[in-house]
Coordinates of C-alpha atoms and ligand atoms in Angstrom, one line a residue:
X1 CA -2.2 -31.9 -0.9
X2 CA 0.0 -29.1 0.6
X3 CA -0.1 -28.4 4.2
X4 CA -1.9 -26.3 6.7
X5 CA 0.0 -24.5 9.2
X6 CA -0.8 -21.9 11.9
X7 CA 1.4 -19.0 12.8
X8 CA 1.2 -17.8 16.5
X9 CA 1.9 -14.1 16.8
X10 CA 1.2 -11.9 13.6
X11 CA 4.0 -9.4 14.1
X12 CA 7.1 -7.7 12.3
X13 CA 8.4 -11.7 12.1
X14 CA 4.5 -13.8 12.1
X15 CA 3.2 -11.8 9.3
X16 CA 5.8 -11.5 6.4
X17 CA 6.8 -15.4 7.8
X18 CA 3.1 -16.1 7.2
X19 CA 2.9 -14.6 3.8
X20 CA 5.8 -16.6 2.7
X21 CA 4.8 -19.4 3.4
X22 CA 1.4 -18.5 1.5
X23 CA 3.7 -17.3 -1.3
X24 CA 5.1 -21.7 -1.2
X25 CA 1.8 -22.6 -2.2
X26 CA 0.6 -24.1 1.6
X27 CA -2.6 -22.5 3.4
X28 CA -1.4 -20.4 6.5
X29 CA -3.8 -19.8 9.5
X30 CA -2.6 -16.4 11.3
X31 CA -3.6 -16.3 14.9
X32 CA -3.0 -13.0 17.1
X33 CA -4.6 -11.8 20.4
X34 CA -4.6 -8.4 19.3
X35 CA -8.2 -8.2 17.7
X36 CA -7.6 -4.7 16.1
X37 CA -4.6 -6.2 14.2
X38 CA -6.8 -9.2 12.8
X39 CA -9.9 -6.4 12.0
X40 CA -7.2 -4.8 9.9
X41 CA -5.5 -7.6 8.7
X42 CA -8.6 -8.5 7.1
X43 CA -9.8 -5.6 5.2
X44 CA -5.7 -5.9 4.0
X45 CA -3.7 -3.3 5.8
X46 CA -0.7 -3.8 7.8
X47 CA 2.2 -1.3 9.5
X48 CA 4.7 -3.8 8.5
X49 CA 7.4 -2.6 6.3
X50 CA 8.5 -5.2 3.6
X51 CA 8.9 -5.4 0.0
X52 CA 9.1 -8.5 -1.6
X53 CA 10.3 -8.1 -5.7
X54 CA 8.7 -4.5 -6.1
X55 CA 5.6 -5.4 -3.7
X56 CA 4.3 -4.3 -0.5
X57 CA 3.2 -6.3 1.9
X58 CA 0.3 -4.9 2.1
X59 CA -0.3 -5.9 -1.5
X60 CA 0.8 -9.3 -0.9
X61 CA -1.7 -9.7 2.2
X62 CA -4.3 -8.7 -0.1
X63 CA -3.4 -11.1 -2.6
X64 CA -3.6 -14.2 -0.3
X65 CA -6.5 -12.6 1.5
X66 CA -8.2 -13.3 -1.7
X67 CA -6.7 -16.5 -3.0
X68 CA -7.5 -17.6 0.6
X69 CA -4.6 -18.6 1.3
X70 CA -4.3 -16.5 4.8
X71 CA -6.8 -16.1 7.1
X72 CA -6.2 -13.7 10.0
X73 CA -7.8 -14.9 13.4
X74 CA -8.0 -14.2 17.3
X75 CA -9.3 -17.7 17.6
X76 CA -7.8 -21.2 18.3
X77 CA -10.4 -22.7 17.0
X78 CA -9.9 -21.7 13.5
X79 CA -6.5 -23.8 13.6
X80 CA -8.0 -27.2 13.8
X81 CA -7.2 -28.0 9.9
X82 CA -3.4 -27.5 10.8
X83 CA -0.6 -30.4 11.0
X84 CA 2.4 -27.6 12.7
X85 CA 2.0 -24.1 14.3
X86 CA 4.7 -21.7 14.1
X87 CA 5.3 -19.6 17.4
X88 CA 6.6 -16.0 17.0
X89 CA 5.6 -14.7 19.9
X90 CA 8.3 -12.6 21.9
X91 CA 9.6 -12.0 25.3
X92 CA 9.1 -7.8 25.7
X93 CA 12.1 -6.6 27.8
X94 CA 11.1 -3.1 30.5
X95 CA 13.6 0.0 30.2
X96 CA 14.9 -1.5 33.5
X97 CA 15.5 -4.8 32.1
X98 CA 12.5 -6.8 33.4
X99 CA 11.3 -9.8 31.2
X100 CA 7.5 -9.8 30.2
X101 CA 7.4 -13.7 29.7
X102 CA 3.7 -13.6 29.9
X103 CA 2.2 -13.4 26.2
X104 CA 4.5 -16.0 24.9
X105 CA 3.3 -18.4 28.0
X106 CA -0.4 -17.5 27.3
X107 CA 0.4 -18.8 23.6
X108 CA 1.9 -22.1 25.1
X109 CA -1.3 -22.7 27.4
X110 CA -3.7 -21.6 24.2
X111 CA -1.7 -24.0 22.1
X112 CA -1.5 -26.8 24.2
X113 CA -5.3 -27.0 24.0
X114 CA -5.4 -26.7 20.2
X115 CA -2.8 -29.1 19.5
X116 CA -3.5 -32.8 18.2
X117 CA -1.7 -35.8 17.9
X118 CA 1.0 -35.7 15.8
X119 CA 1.0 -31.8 14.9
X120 CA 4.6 -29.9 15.2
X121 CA 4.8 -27.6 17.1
X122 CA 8.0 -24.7 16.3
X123 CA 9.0 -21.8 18.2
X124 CA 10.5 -19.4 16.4
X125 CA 10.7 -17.1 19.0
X126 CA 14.2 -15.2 20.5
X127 CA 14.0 -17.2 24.5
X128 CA 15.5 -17.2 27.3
X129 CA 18.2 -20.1 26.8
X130 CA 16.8 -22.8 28.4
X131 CA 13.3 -21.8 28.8
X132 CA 12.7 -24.4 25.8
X133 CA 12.7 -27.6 28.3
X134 CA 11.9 -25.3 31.7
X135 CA 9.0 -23.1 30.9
X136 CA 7.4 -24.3 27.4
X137 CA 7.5 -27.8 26.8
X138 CA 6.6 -28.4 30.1
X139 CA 3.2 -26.2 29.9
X140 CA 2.1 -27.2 26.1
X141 CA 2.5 -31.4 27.9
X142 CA 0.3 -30.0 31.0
X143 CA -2.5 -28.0 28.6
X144 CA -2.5 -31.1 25.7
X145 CA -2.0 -33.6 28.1
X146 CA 0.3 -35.5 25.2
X147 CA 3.4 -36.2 25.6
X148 CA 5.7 -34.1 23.9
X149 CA 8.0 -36.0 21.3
X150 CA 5.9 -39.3 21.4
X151 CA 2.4 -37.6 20.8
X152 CA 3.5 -34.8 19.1
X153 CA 7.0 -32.9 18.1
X154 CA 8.3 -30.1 19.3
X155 CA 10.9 -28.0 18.0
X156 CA 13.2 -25.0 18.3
X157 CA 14.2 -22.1 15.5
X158 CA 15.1 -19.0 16.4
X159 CA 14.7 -16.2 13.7
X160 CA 17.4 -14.8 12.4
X161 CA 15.9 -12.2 9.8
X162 CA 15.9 -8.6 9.4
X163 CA 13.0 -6.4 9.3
X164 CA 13.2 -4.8 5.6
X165 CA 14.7 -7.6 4.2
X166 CA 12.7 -10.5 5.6
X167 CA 10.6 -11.8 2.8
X168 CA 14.4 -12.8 1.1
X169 CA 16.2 -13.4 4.5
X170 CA 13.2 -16.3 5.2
X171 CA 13.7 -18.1 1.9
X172 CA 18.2 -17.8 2.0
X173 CA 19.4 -17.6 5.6
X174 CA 20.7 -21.2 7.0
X175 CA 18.9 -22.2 10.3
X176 CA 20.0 -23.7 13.4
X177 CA 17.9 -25.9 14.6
X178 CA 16.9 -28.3 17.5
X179 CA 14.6 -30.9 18.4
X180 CA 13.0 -32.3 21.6
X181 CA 13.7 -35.8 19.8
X182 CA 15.6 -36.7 16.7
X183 CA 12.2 -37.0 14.6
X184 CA 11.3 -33.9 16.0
X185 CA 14.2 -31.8 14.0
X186 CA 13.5 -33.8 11.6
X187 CA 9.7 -33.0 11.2
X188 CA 10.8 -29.3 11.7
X189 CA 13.5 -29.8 9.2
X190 CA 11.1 -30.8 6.6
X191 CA 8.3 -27.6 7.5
X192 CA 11.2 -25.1 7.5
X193 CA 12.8 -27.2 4.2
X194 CA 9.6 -25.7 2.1
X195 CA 10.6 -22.0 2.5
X196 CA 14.3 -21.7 2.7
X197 CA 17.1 -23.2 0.4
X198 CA 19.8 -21.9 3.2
X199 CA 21.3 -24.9 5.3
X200 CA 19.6 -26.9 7.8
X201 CA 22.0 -27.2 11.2
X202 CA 20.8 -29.4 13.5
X203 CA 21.7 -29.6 17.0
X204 CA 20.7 -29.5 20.4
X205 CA 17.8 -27.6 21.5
X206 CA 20.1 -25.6 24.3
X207 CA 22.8 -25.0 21.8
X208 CA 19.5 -23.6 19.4
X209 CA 18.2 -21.5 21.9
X210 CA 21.8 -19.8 22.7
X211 CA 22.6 -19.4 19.1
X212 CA 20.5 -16.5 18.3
X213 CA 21.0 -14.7 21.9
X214 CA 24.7 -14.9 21.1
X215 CA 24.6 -13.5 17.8
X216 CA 22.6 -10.3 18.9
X217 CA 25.1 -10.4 21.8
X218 CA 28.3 -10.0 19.7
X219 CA 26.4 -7.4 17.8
X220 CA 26.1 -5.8 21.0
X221 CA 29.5 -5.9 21.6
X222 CA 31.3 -5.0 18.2
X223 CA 28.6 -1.8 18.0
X224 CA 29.8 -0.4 21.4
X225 CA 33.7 -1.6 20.1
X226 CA 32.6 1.1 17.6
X227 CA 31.2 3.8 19.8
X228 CA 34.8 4.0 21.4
X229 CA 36.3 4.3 18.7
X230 CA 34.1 7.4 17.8
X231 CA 34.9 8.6 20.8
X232 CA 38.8 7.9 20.3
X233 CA 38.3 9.7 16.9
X234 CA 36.5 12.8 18.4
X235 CA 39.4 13.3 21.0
X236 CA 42.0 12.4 17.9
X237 CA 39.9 15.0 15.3
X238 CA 39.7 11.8 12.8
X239 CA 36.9 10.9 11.0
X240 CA 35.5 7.5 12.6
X241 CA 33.8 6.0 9.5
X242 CA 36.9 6.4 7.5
X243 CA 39.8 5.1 10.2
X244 CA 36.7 1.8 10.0
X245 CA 36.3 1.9 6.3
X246 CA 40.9 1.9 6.3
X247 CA 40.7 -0.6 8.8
X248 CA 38.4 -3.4 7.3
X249 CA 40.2 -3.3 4.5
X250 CA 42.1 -6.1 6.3
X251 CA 40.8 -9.4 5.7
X252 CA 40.9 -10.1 9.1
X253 CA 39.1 -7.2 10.3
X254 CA 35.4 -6.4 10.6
X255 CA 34.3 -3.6 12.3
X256 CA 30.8 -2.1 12.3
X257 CA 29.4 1.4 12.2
X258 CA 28.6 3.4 15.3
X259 CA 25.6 5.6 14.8
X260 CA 23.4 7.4 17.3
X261 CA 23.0 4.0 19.5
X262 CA 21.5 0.6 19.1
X263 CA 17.8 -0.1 18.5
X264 CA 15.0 -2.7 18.1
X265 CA 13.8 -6.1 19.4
X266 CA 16.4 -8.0 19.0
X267 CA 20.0 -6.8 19.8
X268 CA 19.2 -4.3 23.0
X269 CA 17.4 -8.0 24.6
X270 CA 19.8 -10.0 23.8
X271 CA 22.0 -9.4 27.3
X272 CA 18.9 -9.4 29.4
X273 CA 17.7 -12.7 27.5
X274 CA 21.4 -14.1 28.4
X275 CA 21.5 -13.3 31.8
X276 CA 18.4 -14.1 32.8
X277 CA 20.0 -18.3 31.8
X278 CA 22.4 -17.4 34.3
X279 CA 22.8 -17.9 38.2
X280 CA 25.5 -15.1 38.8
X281 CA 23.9 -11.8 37.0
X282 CA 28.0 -10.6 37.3
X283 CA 29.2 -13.8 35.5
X284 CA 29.5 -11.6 32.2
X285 CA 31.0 -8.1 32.8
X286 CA 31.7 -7.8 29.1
X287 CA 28.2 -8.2 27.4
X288 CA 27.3 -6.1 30.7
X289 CA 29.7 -3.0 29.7
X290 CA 28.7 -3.1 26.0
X291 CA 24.7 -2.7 27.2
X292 CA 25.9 0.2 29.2
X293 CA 28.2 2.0 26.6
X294 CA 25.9 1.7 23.9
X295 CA 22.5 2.6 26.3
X296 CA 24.2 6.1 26.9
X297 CA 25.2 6.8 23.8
X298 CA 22.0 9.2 23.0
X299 CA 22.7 10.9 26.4
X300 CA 26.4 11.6 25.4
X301 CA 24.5 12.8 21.8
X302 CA 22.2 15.2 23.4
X303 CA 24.6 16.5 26.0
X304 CA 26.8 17.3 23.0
X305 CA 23.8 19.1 21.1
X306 CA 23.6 21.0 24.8
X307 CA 26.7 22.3 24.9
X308 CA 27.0 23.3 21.3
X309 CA 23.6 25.2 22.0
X310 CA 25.8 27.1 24.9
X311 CA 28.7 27.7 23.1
X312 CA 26.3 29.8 20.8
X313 CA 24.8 31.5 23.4
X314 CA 21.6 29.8 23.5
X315 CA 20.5 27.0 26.0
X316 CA 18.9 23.5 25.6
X317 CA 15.9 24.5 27.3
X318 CA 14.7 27.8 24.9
X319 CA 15.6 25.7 21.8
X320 CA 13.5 23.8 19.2
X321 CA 14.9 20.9 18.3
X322 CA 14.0 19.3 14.7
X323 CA 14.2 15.1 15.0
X324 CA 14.8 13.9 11.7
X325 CA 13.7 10.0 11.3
X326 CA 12.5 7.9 14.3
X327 CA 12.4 4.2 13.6
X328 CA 15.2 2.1 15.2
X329 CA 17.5 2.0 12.6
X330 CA 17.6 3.3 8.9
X331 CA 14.5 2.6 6.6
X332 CA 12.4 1.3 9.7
X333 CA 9.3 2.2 11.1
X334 CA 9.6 0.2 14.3
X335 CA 10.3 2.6 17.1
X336 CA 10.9 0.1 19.8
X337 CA 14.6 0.6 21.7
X338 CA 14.6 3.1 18.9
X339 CA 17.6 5.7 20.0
X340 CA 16.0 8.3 18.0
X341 CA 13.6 8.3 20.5
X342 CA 15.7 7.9 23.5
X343 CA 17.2 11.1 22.5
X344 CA 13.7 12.8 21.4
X345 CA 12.7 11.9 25.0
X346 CA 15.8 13.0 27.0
X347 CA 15.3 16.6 24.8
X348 CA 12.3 17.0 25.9
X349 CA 13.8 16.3 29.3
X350 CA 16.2 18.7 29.6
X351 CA 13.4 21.2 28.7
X352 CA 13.7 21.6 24.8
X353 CA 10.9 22.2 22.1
X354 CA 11.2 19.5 19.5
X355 CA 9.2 18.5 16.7
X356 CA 10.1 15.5 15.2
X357 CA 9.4 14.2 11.5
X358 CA 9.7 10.4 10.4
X359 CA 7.7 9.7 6.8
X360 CA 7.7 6.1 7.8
X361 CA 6.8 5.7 11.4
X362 CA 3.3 6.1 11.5
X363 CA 2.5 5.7 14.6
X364 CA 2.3 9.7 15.3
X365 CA 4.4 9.7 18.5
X366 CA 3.4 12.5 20.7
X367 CA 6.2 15.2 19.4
X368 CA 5.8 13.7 15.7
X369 CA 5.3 16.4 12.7
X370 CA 3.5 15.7 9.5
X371 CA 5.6 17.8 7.7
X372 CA 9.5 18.5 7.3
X373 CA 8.9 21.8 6.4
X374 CA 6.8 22.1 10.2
X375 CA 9.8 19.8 11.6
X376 CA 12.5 22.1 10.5
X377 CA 11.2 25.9 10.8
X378 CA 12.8 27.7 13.6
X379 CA 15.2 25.2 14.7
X380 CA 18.0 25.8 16.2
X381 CA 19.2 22.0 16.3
X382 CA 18.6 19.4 14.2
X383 CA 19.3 15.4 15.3
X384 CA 19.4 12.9 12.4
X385 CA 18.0 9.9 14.1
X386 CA 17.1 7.7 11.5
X387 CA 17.9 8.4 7.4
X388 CA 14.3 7.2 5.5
X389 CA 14.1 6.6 2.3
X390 CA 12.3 10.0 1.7
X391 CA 15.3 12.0 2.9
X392 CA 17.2 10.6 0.0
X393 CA 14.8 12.8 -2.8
X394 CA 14.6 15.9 -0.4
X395 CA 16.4 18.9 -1.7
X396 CA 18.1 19.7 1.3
X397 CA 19.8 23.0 0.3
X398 CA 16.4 24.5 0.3
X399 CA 14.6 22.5 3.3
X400 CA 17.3 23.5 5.4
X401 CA 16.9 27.4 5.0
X402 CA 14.1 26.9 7.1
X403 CA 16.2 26.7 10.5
X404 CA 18.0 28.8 12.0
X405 CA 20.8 30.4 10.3
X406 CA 23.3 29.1 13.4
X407 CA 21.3 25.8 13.3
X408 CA 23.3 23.3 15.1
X409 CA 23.9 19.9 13.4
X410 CA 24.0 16.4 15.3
X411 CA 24.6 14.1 11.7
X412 CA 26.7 11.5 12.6
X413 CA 27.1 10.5 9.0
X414 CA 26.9 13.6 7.4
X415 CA 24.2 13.9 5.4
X416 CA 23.4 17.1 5.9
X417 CA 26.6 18.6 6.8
X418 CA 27.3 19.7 3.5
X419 CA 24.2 21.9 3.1
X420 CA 24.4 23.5 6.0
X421 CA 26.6 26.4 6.0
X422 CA 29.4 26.9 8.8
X423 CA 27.7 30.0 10.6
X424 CA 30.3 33.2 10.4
X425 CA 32.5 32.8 13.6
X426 CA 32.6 36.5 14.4
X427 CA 28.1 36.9 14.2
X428 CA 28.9 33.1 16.4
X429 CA 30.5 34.8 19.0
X430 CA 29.3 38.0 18.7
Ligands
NAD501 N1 11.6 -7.9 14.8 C1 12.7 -8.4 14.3 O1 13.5 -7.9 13.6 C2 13.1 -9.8 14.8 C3 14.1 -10.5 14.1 C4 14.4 -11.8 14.5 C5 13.8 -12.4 15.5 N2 12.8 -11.7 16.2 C6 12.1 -12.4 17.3 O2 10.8 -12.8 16.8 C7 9.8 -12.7 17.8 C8 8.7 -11.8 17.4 O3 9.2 -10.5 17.2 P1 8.3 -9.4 16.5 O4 9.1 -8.3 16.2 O5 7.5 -10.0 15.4 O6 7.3 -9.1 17.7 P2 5.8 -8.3 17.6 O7 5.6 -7.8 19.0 O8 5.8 -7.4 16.4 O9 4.8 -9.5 17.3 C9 4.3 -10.4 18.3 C10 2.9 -10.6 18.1 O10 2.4 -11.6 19.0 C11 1.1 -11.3 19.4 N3 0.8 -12.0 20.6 C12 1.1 -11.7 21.9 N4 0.7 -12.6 22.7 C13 0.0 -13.5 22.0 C14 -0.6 -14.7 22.3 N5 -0.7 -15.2 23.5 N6 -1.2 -15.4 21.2 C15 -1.1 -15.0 20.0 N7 -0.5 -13.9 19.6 C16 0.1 -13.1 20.6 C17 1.1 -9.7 19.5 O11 -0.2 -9.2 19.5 C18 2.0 -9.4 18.3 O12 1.2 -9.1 17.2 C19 10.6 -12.2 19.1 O13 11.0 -13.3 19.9 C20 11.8 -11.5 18.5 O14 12.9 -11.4 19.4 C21 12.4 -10.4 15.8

């Protein structure tokens, strides 16, 4: 018979993880606090962008919704037919870098009172490195009153996928992965063995934890590497994406893109998440620096919009701006750390009109447009945030005649920089 499992935390990560494991054939119990998530979970609707081999996920909810496979639930009790439960319940982190530990240790307290003897117990969740043996084995062995690799296993994970591409990242990424005990792993091993053919690493639970917070830590670092060299290409009049494009073309070299700053859950966290492990909040200047340099990056953005307004003769503050694209990175319709936003919100700051348009958040942020054509008319600026997969079947040459006719262009990667027209220098500064 195939297994039951729970998964803890029916998010971005919970739900597509869930639905994969429906899509293996084993019956998947989703349990969230957030009620109105589970009320539309049921009736088959999520926010949740993935596709998986032409589908939505949406469709595939609906599809184990009714083979009843996956049943959305706020509560524990629904979980008794399970044998492991999957935790992927985060650690939110404030604009001023304050940890919100508290849902995840709610989850530990709920869980330690549903789990039974010999159930597994796996978080999947990005931690604090060390808070495995610290904060939550400690509380699930208080709330179950078992003892944790004896009674039942316990087990470390951290997920390494990408929103978009999750559905295929669950089922081909290796995993590292540690154990309270050795039998631990390996009953973890043999759960996370039914979804993925990537490889299995197992080591300790410590190095586990502060795998994935130094992996979203070098991200952090290369990304800002790549901001100063934008930078070093504005002040040299080169183009930045084609001295990185020249320059990876040695073997030995692998630089990434900068774009209008970093966004999500994941890499932004990842130097709060590491320095929270550590005594001496200075004892890493480096990962400190690259927070900062790519943090400001939408202020240097707008600042720049600013003064190109000025040079024209126009200020910040009597200008609309159009926002093109608001998730936290291309093709996304999470907005959380999104830089899009940062810079929508310090706009609006310095005193400026914007309306901003994103197809694929749909959310309907405060300033959000539900048209382009409402987006674009009468703007004097335009900042593309985020590039959505709509943008790429829009003719711009005619959506863009809409602005201004001295519109000024923030477009990183040009996109749109070949439709719109350099503005006549003598009616410029005329
Ligand atoms: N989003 C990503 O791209 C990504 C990638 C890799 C790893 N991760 C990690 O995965 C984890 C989850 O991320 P996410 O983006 O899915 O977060 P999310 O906020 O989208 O989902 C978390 C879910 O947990 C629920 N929840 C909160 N407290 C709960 C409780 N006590 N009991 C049950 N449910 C509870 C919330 O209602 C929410 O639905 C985080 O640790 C994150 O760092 C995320």
């Amino acid at each position: 018979m195939k297994k039951t499992i729970s998964v803890v935390g029916l998010g971005f990560i919970g739900l597509p993880l869930s639905l994969s494991f429906c899509e293996k054939g084993l019956q998947v119990i989703g349990i969230d606090v957030d009620h109105r998530k589970i009320e539309q979970l049921l009736q088959g609707q999520t926010s949740v962008h993935e596709d998986y081999q032409g589908e939505t996920l949406s469709s595939i909810l609906q599809r184990h919704l009714q083979s009843g496979r996956f049943t959305p639930t706020s509560s524990w009790q629904d979980t008794r037919a399970s044998q492991a439960f999957i935790v992927t319940v985060g650690i939110p982190v404030s604009l001023d870098g304050e940890l919100n530990t508290a849902p995840l240790f709610h989850a530990m307290e709920d869980l330690g009172q549903a789990i039974k003897p010999g159930d597994l117990v796996l978080i999947r969740s990005t931690l604090v490195p060390g808070m495995m043996e610290k904060e939550l084995i400690p509380r699930l062995k208080a709330k179950s009153g078992m003892e944790p690799g004896v009674d039942f296993h316990v087990a470390y994970a951290a997920e390494r996928v990408a929103e978009g591409r999750a559905m295929y990242e669950f089922q081909t990424l290796d995993i590292v992965l540690g154990g309270y005990t050795e039998s631990c792993a390996q009953a973890a091993k043999e759960l996370l063995g039914e979804l993925t053919s990537g490889q299995l690493h197992i080591t300790t639970l410590s190095v586990a934890e502060a795998v994935k917070v130094v992996e979203n830590a070098q991200r952090d670092v290369n990304i800002a590497l790549a901001q100063q060299l934008a930078r070093y290409s504005e002040a040299r009049n080169m183009n930045v994406y084609e001295l990185i494009r020249m320059a990876n073309t040695h073997p030995r070299v692998h630089l990434l893109e900068p774009g209008i700053g970093v966004g999500g859950y994941c890499i932004p966290n990842a130097y709060h998440y590491l320095n929270a492990s550590l005594d001496d909040e200075n004892a890493m200047p480096l990962f400190r620096l690259a927070r900062q340099i790519n943090a400001y990056v939408p202020n240097y953005l707008m600042d720049r919009m600013a003064g190109e307004l000025t040079d024209i003769g126009k200020s910040i503050a009597n200008s609309h701006v159009a926002v093109l694209g608001l998730g936290m990175k291309d093709g996304s319709n999470d907005t959380r750390n999104s830089p899009a936003v940062d810079c929508t919100e310090l706009l609006i700051s310095y005193g400026a009109k914007v309306k901003a348009y994103d197809p694929t958040v749909t959310e309907m942020l405060p300033y959000q447009v539900e048209s382009l054509e409402e987006c674009l008319t009468g703007a004097d600026a335009i900042l593309v945030g985020t590039w959505q997969p709509e943008f790429s079947n829009v003719d711009w040459a005619k959506a863009l005649r809409q602005c201004k006719p001295d519109v000024v262009l923030v477009d990183l990667k040009d996109r749109l920089t070949p439709y719109v027209a350099p503005y006549p220098s003598e009616v410029k500064n005329g």
